[in-house]
C-alpha cells in the first residue's frame, strides 16, 4: 500500500468514534442492566432490560424492568411489570425473588389511585393521559398515578369532553360525563357533566381545564361592618362604666367633705370617713380607665365604619363625637 494511502487510512481510524460492543442475547443484557443498577444508573439499566425483554420476554426480565421503573418513579409501568412477573408463580427466579417483588409492588401501589369514567353516549371511549382508549362501560376502574390526570371522553357524533381529574393515592374517583351532540349551528354546545369526588374532596379539584374558577364571595365589607358595631357596643359599655364610676366618686367625695358626718364624736375626718376616701380613690381609677377604653373603642369604630364600603341601598353611616366639659364631665353622641 502506498505511504499516502496508509496515512489516510490511519487518519480515518483515528477520526472514527469508538464502537462499544452491544450484547446480542437477553441474558447478557440482563447482567448488563444489573451492573448498571448497582452503579446507580437506573435509566440506563431500564433501557438494557427492555432490550432483553424484546429479545425474550422472561418473567425475570419483567421483574427487573419493574424494579428499575420503581426506582425511577414510573408507577403505572412498574405496577404492570411487577404483576407480570408475579403471575409466573412457578418460575425459579420469581420463586426466589417473590418477597422482593411483592414488597416493591406494595410500595408502588402507595402511589396509585383508581378512576372510573361513565357515559351514556353510545360507543363512548375514554383516554387517560394519552394512553390507549378504553371502551365504555369499564369492566373495572383503571389504575392511575396519584395526582392530576387528563381524561378525554369521545363518542361518534358527540363533542370531545376533556377535563383534569385529581385522584388521591388509594382512592377511587368516579366521573360521570354527559357528552353533548356535535353543534349544528354557530352556537357552541354546552357539555353538562357531573363529577362525583370521593368523600372529603372538593369538586374544584376536578374542574374542566376550560372552566373558570368560581368567584369567591367577598364578605370583607360585612365583616368589617359587624366589627364596627361590636366596637361601638364596647365603647358604649366602657364609657357607661366610666360615668358610673364618676358618679360614685362624686358621691363619696361629697360624703368625705361633709363635716357633720366626718367630724363627730371627737374623732378626726380620717377616723370617721376613711372608707369614703378609699371609695373616691378606687372610683376615680375606674372612671379614668373607662373613659380611656371607651375613647379607644370609639376611635376604632370610626375607623372601621370608614373602611367598610356601603352599597347603594345602605344608608350612609355618620359617627360624631362631642367631647367637652359638663356636669357629667364627658359626653358622647353618635348618629347612624
PDB file of N, CA and C in Angstrom, residues 74-172:
ATOM      1  N   UNK A  74     -41.753   5.441  37.783  1.00  0.00           N
ATOM      2  CA  UNK A  74     -42.719   5.150  36.707  1.00  0.00           C
ATOM      3  C   UNK A  74     -43.765   4.187  37.261  1.00  0.00           C
ATOM      4  N   UNK A  75     -44.713   4.731  38.012  1.00  0.00           N
ATOM      5  CA  UNK A  75     -45.555   3.902  38.872  1.00  0.00           C
ATOM      6  C   UNK A  75     -46.443   2.937  38.098  1.00  0.00           C
ATOM      7  N   UNK A  76     -47.128   3.405  37.079  1.00  0.00           N
ATOM      8  CA  UNK A  76     -48.050   2.526  36.359  1.00  0.00           C
ATOM      9  C   UNK A  76     -47.293   1.421  35.631  1.00  0.00           C
ATOM     10  N   UNK A  77     -46.212   1.757  34.935  1.00  0.00           N
ATOM     11  CA  UNK A  77     -45.426   0.748  34.229  1.00  0.00           C
ATOM     12  C   UNK A  77     -44.819  -0.246  35.213  1.00  0.00           C
ATOM     13  N   UNK A  78     -44.322   0.248  36.337  1.00  0.00           N
ATOM     14  CA  UNK A  78     -43.757  -0.657  37.342  1.00  0.00           C
ATOM     15  C   UNK A  78     -44.820  -1.599  37.878  1.00  0.00           C
ATOM     16  N   UNK A  79     -46.002  -1.072  38.125  1.00  0.00           N
ATOM     17  CA  UNK A  79     -47.107  -1.900  38.629  1.00  0.00           C
ATOM     18  C   UNK A  79     -47.432  -3.019  37.638  1.00  0.00           C
ATOM     19  N   UNK A  80     -47.490  -2.697  36.356  1.00  0.00           N
ATOM     20  CA  UNK A  80     -47.811  -3.705  35.340  1.00  0.00           C
ATOM     21  C   UNK A  80     -46.720  -4.777  35.241  1.00  0.00           C
ATOM     22  N   UNK A  81     -45.446  -4.364  35.184  1.00  0.00           N
ATOM     23  CA  UNK A  81     -44.373  -5.342  35.001  1.00  0.00           C
ATOM     24  C   UNK A  81     -44.176  -6.220  36.237  1.00  0.00           C
ATOM     25  N   UNK A  82     -44.307  -5.661  37.412  1.00  0.00           N
ATOM     26  CA  UNK A  82     -44.185  -6.474  38.627  1.00  0.00           C
ATOM     27  C   UNK A  82     -45.291  -7.511  38.704  1.00  0.00           C
ATOM     28  N   UNK A  83     -46.497  -7.136  38.289  1.00  0.00           N
ATOM     29  CA  UNK A  83     -47.594  -8.099  38.292  1.00  0.00           C
ATOM     30  C   UNK A  83     -47.395  -9.190  37.239  1.00  0.00           C
ATOM     31  N   UNK A  84     -46.809  -8.823  36.092  1.00  0.00           N
ATOM     32  CA  UNK A  84     -46.494  -9.838  35.069  1.00  0.00           C
ATOM     33  C   UNK A  84     -45.507 -10.854  35.634  1.00  0.00           C
ATOM     34  N   UNK A  85     -44.496 -10.370  36.332  1.00  0.00           N
ATOM     35  CA  UNK A  85     -43.521 -11.291  36.905  1.00  0.00           C
ATOM     36  C   UNK A  85     -44.154 -12.183  37.968  1.00  0.00           C
ATOM     37  N   UNK A  86     -44.935 -11.623  38.848  1.00  0.00           N
ATOM     38  CA  UNK A  86     -45.535 -12.400  39.934  1.00  0.00           C
ATOM     39  C   UNK A  86     -46.551 -13.414  39.416  1.00  0.00           C
ATOM     40  N   UNK A  87     -47.088 -13.173  38.225  1.00  0.00           N
ATOM     41  CA  UNK A  87     -48.054 -14.126  37.666  1.00  0.00           C
ATOM     42  C   UNK A  87     -47.390 -15.453  37.303  1.00  0.00           C
ATOM     43  N   UNK A  88     -46.088 -15.433  37.045  1.00  0.00           N
ATOM     44  CA  UNK A  88     -45.366 -16.677  36.736  1.00  0.00           C
ATOM     45  C   UNK A  88     -44.937 -17.326  38.046  1.00  0.00           C
ATOM     46  N   UNK A  89     -45.873 -17.938  38.729  1.00  0.00           N
ATOM     47  CA  UNK A  89     -45.638 -18.412  40.094  1.00  0.00           C
ATOM     48  C   UNK A  89     -44.596 -19.514  40.183  1.00  0.00           C
ATOM     49  N   UNK A  90     -44.434 -20.313  39.127  1.00  0.00           N
ATOM     50  CA  UNK A  90     -43.508 -21.450  39.194  1.00  0.00           C
ATOM     51  C   UNK A  90     -42.137 -21.134  38.612  1.00  0.00           C
ATOM     52  N   UNK A  91     -41.945 -19.944  38.094  1.00  0.00           N
ATOM     53  CA  UNK A  91     -40.640 -19.592  37.536  1.00  0.00           C
ATOM     54  C   UNK A  91     -39.599 -19.575  38.662  1.00  0.00           C
ATOM     55  N   UNK A  92     -38.457 -20.250  38.460  1.00  0.00           N
ATOM     56  CA  UNK A  92     -37.468 -20.326  39.545  1.00  0.00           C
ATOM     57  C   UNK A  92     -36.999 -18.958  40.038  1.00  0.00           C
ATOM     58  N   UNK A  93     -36.762 -18.015  39.121  1.00  0.00           N
ATOM     59  CA  UNK A  93     -36.319 -16.688  39.560  1.00  0.00           C
ATOM     60  C   UNK A  93     -37.410 -15.989  40.357  1.00  0.00           C
ATOM     61  N   UNK A  94     -38.665 -16.119  39.921  1.00  0.00           N
ATOM     62  CA  UNK A  94     -39.778 -15.487  40.635  1.00  0.00           C
ATOM     63  C   UNK A  94     -39.946 -16.113  42.008  1.00  0.00           C
ATOM     64  N   UNK A  95     -39.794 -17.441  42.110  1.00  0.00           N
ATOM     65  CA  UNK A  95     -39.900 -18.102  43.411  1.00  0.00           C
ATOM     66  C   UNK A  95     -38.838 -17.565  44.361  1.00  0.00           C
ATOM     67  N   UNK A  96     -37.621 -17.374  43.856  1.00  0.00           N
ATOM     68  CA  UNK A  96     -36.531 -16.895  44.706  1.00  0.00           C
ATOM     69  C   UNK A  96     -36.694 -15.423  45.068  1.00  0.00           C
ATOM     70  N   UNK A  97     -37.302 -14.629  44.190  1.00  0.00           N
ATOM     71  CA  UNK A  97     -37.399 -13.183  44.392  1.00  0.00           C
ATOM     72  C   UNK A  97     -38.809 -12.723  44.754  1.00  0.00           C
ATOM     73  N   UNK A  98     -39.688 -13.661  45.132  1.00  0.00           N
ATOM     74  CA  UNK A  98     -41.094 -13.282  45.371  1.00  0.00           C
ATOM     75  C   UNK A  98     -41.211 -12.222  46.463  1.00  0.00           C
ATOM     76  N   UNK A  99     -40.496 -12.367  47.542  1.00  0.00           N
ATOM     77  CA  UNK A  99     -40.594 -11.389  48.636  1.00  0.00           C
ATOM     78  C   UNK A  99     -40.206  -9.997  48.163  1.00  0.00           C
ATOM     79  N   UNK A 100     -39.122  -9.902  47.381  1.00  0.00           N
ATOM     80  CA  UNK A 100     -38.697  -8.594  46.882  1.00  0.00           C
ATOM     81  C   UNK A 100     -39.704  -8.034  45.888  1.00  0.00           C
ATOM     82  N   UNK A 101     -40.254  -8.908  45.036  1.00  0.00           N
ATOM     83  CA  UNK A 101     -41.252  -8.451  44.061  1.00  0.00           C
ATOM     84  C   UNK A 101     -42.511  -7.945  44.758  1.00  0.00           C
ATOM     85  N   UNK A 102     -42.996  -8.676  45.751  1.00  0.00           N
ATOM     86  CA  UNK A 102     -44.220  -8.269  46.453  1.00  0.00           C
ATOM     87  C   UNK A 102     -43.997  -6.984  47.242  1.00  0.00           C
ATOM     88  N   UNK A 103     -42.820  -6.839  47.844  1.00  0.00           N
ATOM     89  CA  UNK A 103     -42.539  -5.597  48.579  1.00  0.00           C
ATOM     90  C   UNK A 103     -42.498  -4.409  47.621  1.00  0.00           C
ATOM     91  N   UNK A 104     -41.818  -4.569  46.477  1.00  0.00           N
ATOM     92  CA  UNK A 104     -41.758  -3.474  45.509  1.00  0.00           C
ATOM     93  C   UNK A 104     -43.144  -3.112  45.008  1.00  0.00           C
ATOM     94  N   UNK A 105     -43.965  -4.131  44.750  1.00  0.00           N
ATOM     95  CA  UNK A 105     -45.331  -3.872  44.283  1.00  0.00           C
ATOM     96  C   UNK A 105     -46.137  -3.110  45.329  1.00  0.00           C
ATOM     97  N   UNK A 106     -45.997  -3.468  46.601  1.00  0.00           N
ATOM     98  CA  UNK A 106     -46.739  -2.759  47.660  1.00  0.00           C
ATOM     99  C   UNK A 106     -46.311  -1.305  47.761  1.00  0.00           C
ATOM    100  N   UNK A 107     -45.023  -1.035  47.546  1.00  0.00           N
ATOM    101  CA  UNK A 107     -44.553   0.345  47.585  1.00  0.00           C
ATOM    102  C   UNK A 107     -45.060   1.141  46.393  1.00  0.00           C
ATOM    103  N   UNK A 108     -45.108   0.506  45.231  1.00  0.00           N
ATOM    104  CA  UNK A 108     -45.624   1.186  44.040  1.00  0.00           C
ATOM    105  C   UNK A 108     -47.098   1.514  44.208  1.00  0.00           C
ATOM    106  N   UNK A 109     -47.878   0.593  44.780  1.00  0.00           N
ATOM    107  CA  UNK A 109     -49.314   0.809  44.927  1.00  0.00           C
ATOM    108  C   UNK A 109     -49.639   1.965  45.855  1.00  0.00           C
ATOM    109  N   UNK A 110     -48.698   2.385  46.684  1.00  0.00           N
ATOM    110  CA  UNK A 110     -48.918   3.549  47.548  1.00  0.00           C
ATOM    111  C   UNK A 110     -48.996   4.844  46.754  1.00  0.00           C
ATOM    112  N   UNK A 111     -48.591   4.799  45.494  1.00  0.00           N
ATOM    113  CA  UNK A 111     -48.610   5.989  44.627  1.00  0.00           C
ATOM    114  C   UNK A 111     -49.718   5.907  43.578  1.00  0.00           C
ATOM    115  N   UNK A 112     -50.644   4.980  43.721  1.00  0.00           N
ATOM    116  CA  UNK A 112     -51.667   4.784  42.706  1.00  0.00           C
ATOM    117  C   UNK A 112     -53.051   5.033  43.277  1.00  0.00           C
ATOM    118  N   UNK A 113     -53.972   5.435  42.397  1.00  0.00           N
ATOM    119  CA  UNK A 113     -55.391   5.523  42.699  1.00  0.00           C
ATOM    120  C   UNK A 113     -56.163   4.845  41.586  1.00  0.00           C
ATOM    121  N   UNK A 114     -57.471   4.925  41.669  1.00  0.00           N
ATOM    122  CA  UNK A 114     -58.315   4.294  40.648  1.00  0.00           C
ATOM    123  C   UNK A 114     -59.306   5.313  40.104  1.00  0.00           C
ATOM    124  N   UNK A 115     -59.662   5.142  38.826  1.00  0.00           N
ATOM    125  CA  UNK A 115     -60.562   6.074  38.149  1.00  0.00           C
ATOM    126  C   UNK A 115     -61.608   5.280  37.373  1.00  0.00           C
ATOM    127  N   UNK A 116     -62.869   5.636  37.587  1.00  0.00           N
ATOM    128  CA  UNK A 116     -63.964   5.043  36.825  1.00  0.00           C
ATOM    129  C   UNK A 116     -64.696   6.163  36.090  1.00  0.00           C
ATOM    130  N   UNK A 117     -64.796   6.047  34.769  1.00  0.00           N
ATOM    131  CA  UNK A 117     -65.479   7.027  33.930  1.00  0.00           C
ATOM    132  C   UNK A 117     -66.723   6.379  33.364  1.00  0.00           C
ATOM    133  N   UNK A 118     -67.841   7.101  33.436  1.00  0.00           N
ATOM    134  CA  UNK A 118     -69.114   6.600  32.932  1.00  0.00           C
ATOM    135  C   UNK A 118     -69.727   7.622  31.981  1.00  0.00           C
ATOM    136  N   UNK A 119     -70.391   7.113  30.939  1.00  0.00           N
ATOM    137  CA  UNK A 119     -71.086   7.974  29.980  1.00  0.00           C
ATOM    138  C   UNK A 119     -72.183   7.157  29.322  1.00  0.00           C
ATOM    139  N   UNK A 120     -73.328   7.831  29.057  1.00  0.00           N
ATOM    140  CA  UNK A 120     -74.446   7.133  28.420  1.00  0.00           C
ATOM    141  C   UNK A 120     -74.430   7.288  26.897  1.00  0.00           C
ATOM    142  N   UNK A 121     -73.398   7.922  26.342  1.00  0.00           N
ATOM    143  CA  UNK A 121     -73.321   8.097  24.885  1.00  0.00           C
ATOM    144  C   UNK A 121     -72.951   6.760  24.231  1.00  0.00           C
ATOM    145  N   UNK A 122     -73.654   6.340  23.192  1.00  0.00           N
ATOM    146  CA  UNK A 122     -73.337   5.068  22.532  1.00  0.00           C
ATOM    147  C   UNK A 122     -71.947   5.098  21.916  1.00  0.00           C
ATOM    148  N   UNK A 123     -71.195   4.014  22.111  1.00  0.00           N
ATOM    149  CA  UNK A 123     -69.873   3.903  21.529  1.00  0.00           C
ATOM    150  C   UNK A 123     -68.830   4.782  22.168  1.00  0.00           C
ATOM    151  N   UNK A 124     -69.062   5.227  23.378  1.00  0.00           N
ATOM    152  CA  UNK A 124     -68.112   6.127  24.036  1.00  0.00           C
ATOM    153  C   UNK A 124     -66.857   5.368  24.448  1.00  0.00           C
ATOM    154  N   UNK A 125     -65.742   6.080  24.424  1.00  0.00           N
ATOM    155  CA  UNK A 125     -64.469   5.545  24.902  1.00  0.00           C
ATOM    156  C   UNK A 125     -63.738   6.653  25.640  1.00  0.00           C
ATOM    157  N   UNK A 126     -62.821   6.260  26.510  1.00  0.00           N
ATOM    158  CA  UNK A 126     -62.105   7.232  27.318  1.00  0.00           C
ATOM    159  C   UNK A 126     -60.606   6.985  27.180  1.00  0.00           C
ATOM    160  N   UNK A 127     -59.846   8.075  27.133  1.00  0.00           N
ATOM    161  CA  UNK A 127     -58.383   8.018  27.081  1.00  0.00           C
ATOM    162  C   UNK A 127     -57.846   8.782  28.286  1.00  0.00           C
ATOM    163  N   UNK A 128     -56.977   8.140  29.050  1.00  0.00           N
ATOM    164  CA  UNK A 128     -56.406   8.750  30.250  1.00  0.00           C
ATOM    165  C   UNK A 128     -54.919   8.970  30.025  1.00  0.00           C
ATOM    166  N   UNK A 129     -54.492  10.220  30.126  1.00  0.00           N
ATOM    167  CA  UNK A 129     -53.083  10.585  29.965  1.00  0.00           C
ATOM    168  C   UNK A 129     -52.517  10.124  28.635  1.00  0.00           C
ATOM    169  N   UNK A 130     -53.362  10.138  27.579  1.00  0.00           N
ATOM    170  CA  UNK A 130     -52.886   9.805  26.252  1.00  0.00           C
ATOM    171  C   UNK A 130     -52.628   8.335  26.006  1.00  0.00           C
ATOM    172  N   UNK A 131     -53.008   7.453  26.934  1.00  0.00           N
ATOM    173  CA  UNK A 131     -52.807   6.020  26.747  1.00  0.00           C
ATOM    174  C   UNK A 131     -53.861   5.453  25.797  1.00  0.00           C
ATOM    175  N   UNK A 132     -53.824   4.146  25.570  1.00  0.00           N
ATOM    176  CA  UNK A 132     -54.780   3.520  24.670  1.00  0.00           C
ATOM    177  C   UNK A 132     -56.208   3.742  25.174  1.00  0.00           C
ATOM    178  N   UNK A 133     -57.155   4.002  24.256  1.00  0.00           N
ATOM    179  CA  UNK A 133     -58.535   4.247  24.692  1.00  0.00           C
ATOM    180  C   UNK A 133     -59.171   2.993  25.297  1.00  0.00           C
ATOM    181  N   UNK A 134     -60.059   3.230  26.235  1.00  0.00           N
ATOM    182  CA  UNK A 134     -60.806   2.163  26.900  1.00  0.00           C
ATOM    183  C   UNK A 134     -62.273   2.337  26.543  1.00  0.00           C
ATOM    184  N   UNK A 135     -62.891   1.294  26.019  1.00  0.00           N
ATOM    185  CA  UNK A 135     -64.297   1.360  25.619  1.00  0.00           C
ATOM    186  C   UNK A 135     -65.178   1.321  26.863  1.00  0.00           C
ATOM    187  N   UNK A 136     -66.169   2.187  26.883  1.00  0.00           N
ATOM    188  CA  UNK A 136     -67.113   2.222  27.999  1.00  0.00           C
ATOM    189  C   UNK A 136     -68.299   1.308  27.690  1.00  0.00           C
ATOM    190  N   UNK A 137     -68.917   0.707  28.709  1.00  0.00           N
ATOM    191  CA  UNK A 137     -68.609   0.867  30.138  1.00  0.00           C
ATOM    192  C   UNK A 137     -67.374   0.089  30.554  1.00  0.00           C
ATOM    193  N   UNK A 138     -66.684   0.601  31.551  1.00  0.00           N
ATOM    194  CA  UNK A 138     -65.483  -0.045  32.059  1.00  0.00           C
ATOM    195  C   UNK A 138     -65.847  -1.310  32.822  1.00  0.00           C
ATOM    196  N   UNK A 139     -65.068  -2.349  32.607  1.00  0.00           N
ATOM    197  CA  UNK A 139     -65.277  -3.570  33.386  1.00  0.00           C
ATOM    198  C   UNK A 139     -64.846  -3.368  34.832  1.00  0.00           C
ATOM    199  N   UNK A 140     -63.859  -2.534  35.043  1.00  0.00           N
ATOM    200  CA  UNK A 140     -63.362  -2.236  36.388  1.00  0.00           C
ATOM    201  C   UNK A 140     -62.654  -0.890  36.327  1.00  0.00           C
ATOM    202  N   UNK A 141     -62.517  -0.207  37.445  1.00  0.00           N
ATOM    203  CA  UNK A 141     -61.767   1.055  37.441  1.00  0.00           C
ATOM    204  C   UNK A 141     -60.334   0.834  36.957  1.00  0.00           C
ATOM    205  N   UNK A 142     -59.774   1.816  36.287  1.00  0.00           N
ATOM    206  CA  UNK A 142     -58.402   1.713  35.811  1.00  0.00           C
ATOM    207  C   UNK A 142     -57.474   2.360  36.833  1.00  0.00           C
ATOM    208  N   UNK A 143     -56.257   1.808  36.936  1.00  0.00           N
ATOM    209  CA  UNK A 143     -55.279   2.342  37.881  1.00  0.00           C
ATOM    210  C   UNK A 143     -54.557   3.520  37.235  1.00  0.00           C
ATOM    211  N   UNK A 144     -54.357   4.569  37.997  1.00  0.00           N
ATOM    212  CA  UNK A 144     -53.655   5.760  37.529  1.00  0.00           C
ATOM    213  C   UNK A 144     -52.715   6.219  38.630  1.00  0.00           C
ATOM    214  N   UNK A 145     -51.676   6.926  38.239  1.00  0.00           N
ATOM    215  CA  UNK A 145     -50.779   7.518  39.223  1.00  0.00           C
ATOM    216  C   UNK A 145     -51.506   8.647  39.948  1.00  0.00           C
ATOM    217  N   UNK A 146     -51.296   8.737  41.251  1.00  0.00           N
ATOM    218  CA  UNK A 146     -51.980   9.771  42.021  1.00  0.00           C
ATOM    219  C   UNK A 146     -51.555  11.154  41.544  1.00  0.00           C
ATOM    220  N   UNK A 147     -52.497  12.089  41.654  1.00  0.00           N
ATOM    221  CA  UNK A 147     -52.259  13.452  41.189  1.00  0.00           C
ATOM    222  C   UNK A 147     -53.279  13.838  40.139  1.00  0.00           C
ATOM    223  N   UNK A 148     -52.925  14.815  39.319  1.00  0.00           N
ATOM    224  CA  UNK A 148     -53.829  15.313  38.289  1.00  0.00           C
ATOM    225  C   UNK A 148     -53.614  14.532  37.000  1.00  0.00           C
ATOM    226  N   UNK A 149     -54.719  14.005  36.443  1.00  0.00           N
ATOM    227  CA  UNK A 149     -54.654  13.264  35.183  1.00  0.00           C
ATOM    228  C   UNK A 149     -55.632  13.895  34.200  1.00  0.00           C
ATOM    229  N   UNK A 150     -55.308  13.823  32.909  1.00  0.00           N
ATOM    230  CA  UNK A 150     -56.145  14.368  31.848  1.00  0.00           C
ATOM    231  C   UNK A 150     -57.000  13.236  31.290  1.00  0.00           C
ATOM    232  N   UNK A 151     -58.315  13.468  31.265  1.00  0.00           N
ATOM    233  CA  UNK A 151     -59.277  12.456  30.818  1.00  0.00           C
ATOM    234  C   UNK A 151     -60.010  13.002  29.598  1.00  0.00           C
ATOM    235  N   UNK A 152     -60.007  12.253  28.498  1.00  0.00           N
ATOM    236  CA  UNK A 152     -60.734  12.624  27.287  1.00  0.00           C
ATOM    237  C   UNK A 152     -61.771  11.548  26.983  1.00  0.00           C
ATOM    238  N   UNK A 153     -63.015  11.980  26.833  1.00  0.00           N
ATOM    239  CA  UNK A 153     -64.110  11.063  26.523  1.00  0.00           C
ATOM    240  C   UNK A 153     -64.634  11.398  25.137  1.00  0.00           C
ATOM    241  N   UNK A 154     -64.770  10.381  24.287  1.00  0.00           N
ATOM    242  CA  UNK A 154     -65.211  10.568  22.899  1.00  0.00           C
ATOM    243  C   UNK A 154     -66.343   9.599  22.588  1.00  0.00           C
ATOM    244  N   UNK A 155     -67.186  10.007  21.633  1.00  0.00           N
ATOM    245  CA  UNK A 155     -68.245   9.145  21.113  1.00  0.00           C
ATOM    246  C   UNK A 155     -68.608   9.659  19.724  1.00  0.00           C
ATOM    247  N   UNK A 156     -68.967   8.774  18.807  1.00  0.00           N
ATOM    248  CA  UNK A 156     -69.354   9.219  17.463  1.00  0.00           C
ATOM    249  C   UNK A 156     -70.529  10.188  17.516  1.00  0.00           C
ATOM    250  N   UNK A 157     -70.410  11.291  16.761  1.00  0.00           N
ATOM    251  CA  UNK A 157     -71.478  12.279  16.710  1.00  0.00           C
ATOM    252  C   UNK A 157     -71.560  13.186  17.920  1.00  0.00           C
ATOM    253  N   UNK A 158     -70.568  13.154  18.800  1.00  0.00           N
ATOM    254  CA  UNK A 158     -70.573  13.976  20.017  1.00  0.00           C
ATOM    255  C   UNK A 158     -69.276  14.763  20.103  1.00  0.00           C
ATOM    256  N   UNK A 159     -69.349  15.845  20.837  1.00  0.00           N
ATOM    257  CA  UNK A 159     -68.152  16.649  21.062  1.00  0.00           C
ATOM    258  C   UNK A 159     -67.259  15.972  22.092  1.00  0.00           C
ATOM    259  N   UNK A 160     -65.954  16.177  21.942  1.00  0.00           N
ATOM    260  CA  UNK A 160     -64.984  15.579  22.860  1.00  0.00           C
ATOM    261  C   UNK A 160     -65.024  16.321  24.190  1.00  0.00           C
ATOM    262  N   UNK A 161     -65.059  15.561  25.274  1.00  0.00           N
ATOM    263  CA  UNK A 161     -65.006  16.149  26.615  1.00  0.00           C
ATOM    264  C   UNK A 161     -63.604  15.918  27.170  1.00  0.00           C
ATOM    265  N   UNK A 162     -62.939  16.997  27.496  1.00  0.00           N
ATOM    266  CA  UNK A 162     -61.581  16.911  28.042  1.00  0.00           C
ATOM    267  C   UNK A 162     -61.545  17.639  29.374  1.00  0.00           C
ATOM    268  N   UNK A 163     -61.023  16.979  30.394  1.00  0.00           N
ATOM    269  CA  UNK A 163     -61.000  17.581  31.725  1.00  0.00           C
ATOM    270  C   UNK A 163     -59.819  17.036  32.529  1.00  0.00           C
ATOM    271  N   UNK A 164     -59.469  17.761  33.577  1.00  0.00           N
ATOM    272  CA  UNK A 164     -58.449  17.306  34.521  1.00  0.00           C
ATOM    273  C   UNK A 164     -59.148  16.759  35.759  1.00  0.00           C
ATOM    274  N   UNK A 165     -58.715  15.616  36.209  1.00  0.00           N
ATOM    275  CA  UNK A 165     -59.281  14.981  37.390  1.00  0.00           C
ATOM    276  C   UNK A 165     -58.140  14.693  38.362  1.00  0.00           C
ATOM    277  N   UNK A 166     -58.322  15.049  39.604  1.00  0.00           N
ATOM    278  CA  UNK A 166     -57.320  14.794  40.629  1.00  0.00           C
ATOM    279  C   UNK A 166     -57.692  13.538  41.395  1.00  0.00           C
ATOM    280  N   UNK A 167     -56.791  12.594  41.426  1.00  0.00           N
ATOM    281  CA  UNK A 167     -57.004  11.311  42.091  1.00  0.00           C
ATOM    282  C   UNK A 167     -55.970  11.178  43.204  1.00  0.00           C
ATOM    283  N   UNK A 168     -56.428  10.929  44.399  1.00  0.00           N
ATOM    284  CA  UNK A 168     -55.524  10.739  45.521  1.00  0.00           C
ATOM    285  C   UNK A 168     -55.057   9.298  45.613  1.00  0.00           C
ATOM    286  N   UNK A 169     -53.935   9.089  46.271  1.00  0.00           N
ATOM    287  CA  UNK A 169     -53.396   7.736  46.435  1.00  0.00           C
ATOM    288  C   UNK A 169     -54.363   6.888  47.245  1.00  0.00           C
ATOM    289  N   UNK A 170     -54.668   5.707  46.738  1.00  0.00           N
ATOM    290  CA  UNK A 170     -55.522   4.772  47.454  1.00  0.00           C
ATOM    291  C   UNK A 170     -57.001   5.034  47.335  1.00  0.00           C
ATOM    292  N   UNK A 171     -57.440   6.017  46.578  1.00  0.00           N
ATOM    293  CA  UNK A 171     -58.860   6.309  46.464  1.00  0.00           C
ATOM    294  C   UNK A 171     -59.358   6.069  45.041  1.00  0.00           C
ATOM    295  N   UNK A 172     -60.675   5.900  44.926  1.00  0.00           N
ATOM    296  CA  UNK A 172     -61.323   5.699  43.633  1.00  0.00           C
ATOM    297  C   UNK A 172     -62.218   6.893  43.339  1.00  0.00           C
TER     298      UNK A 172
END
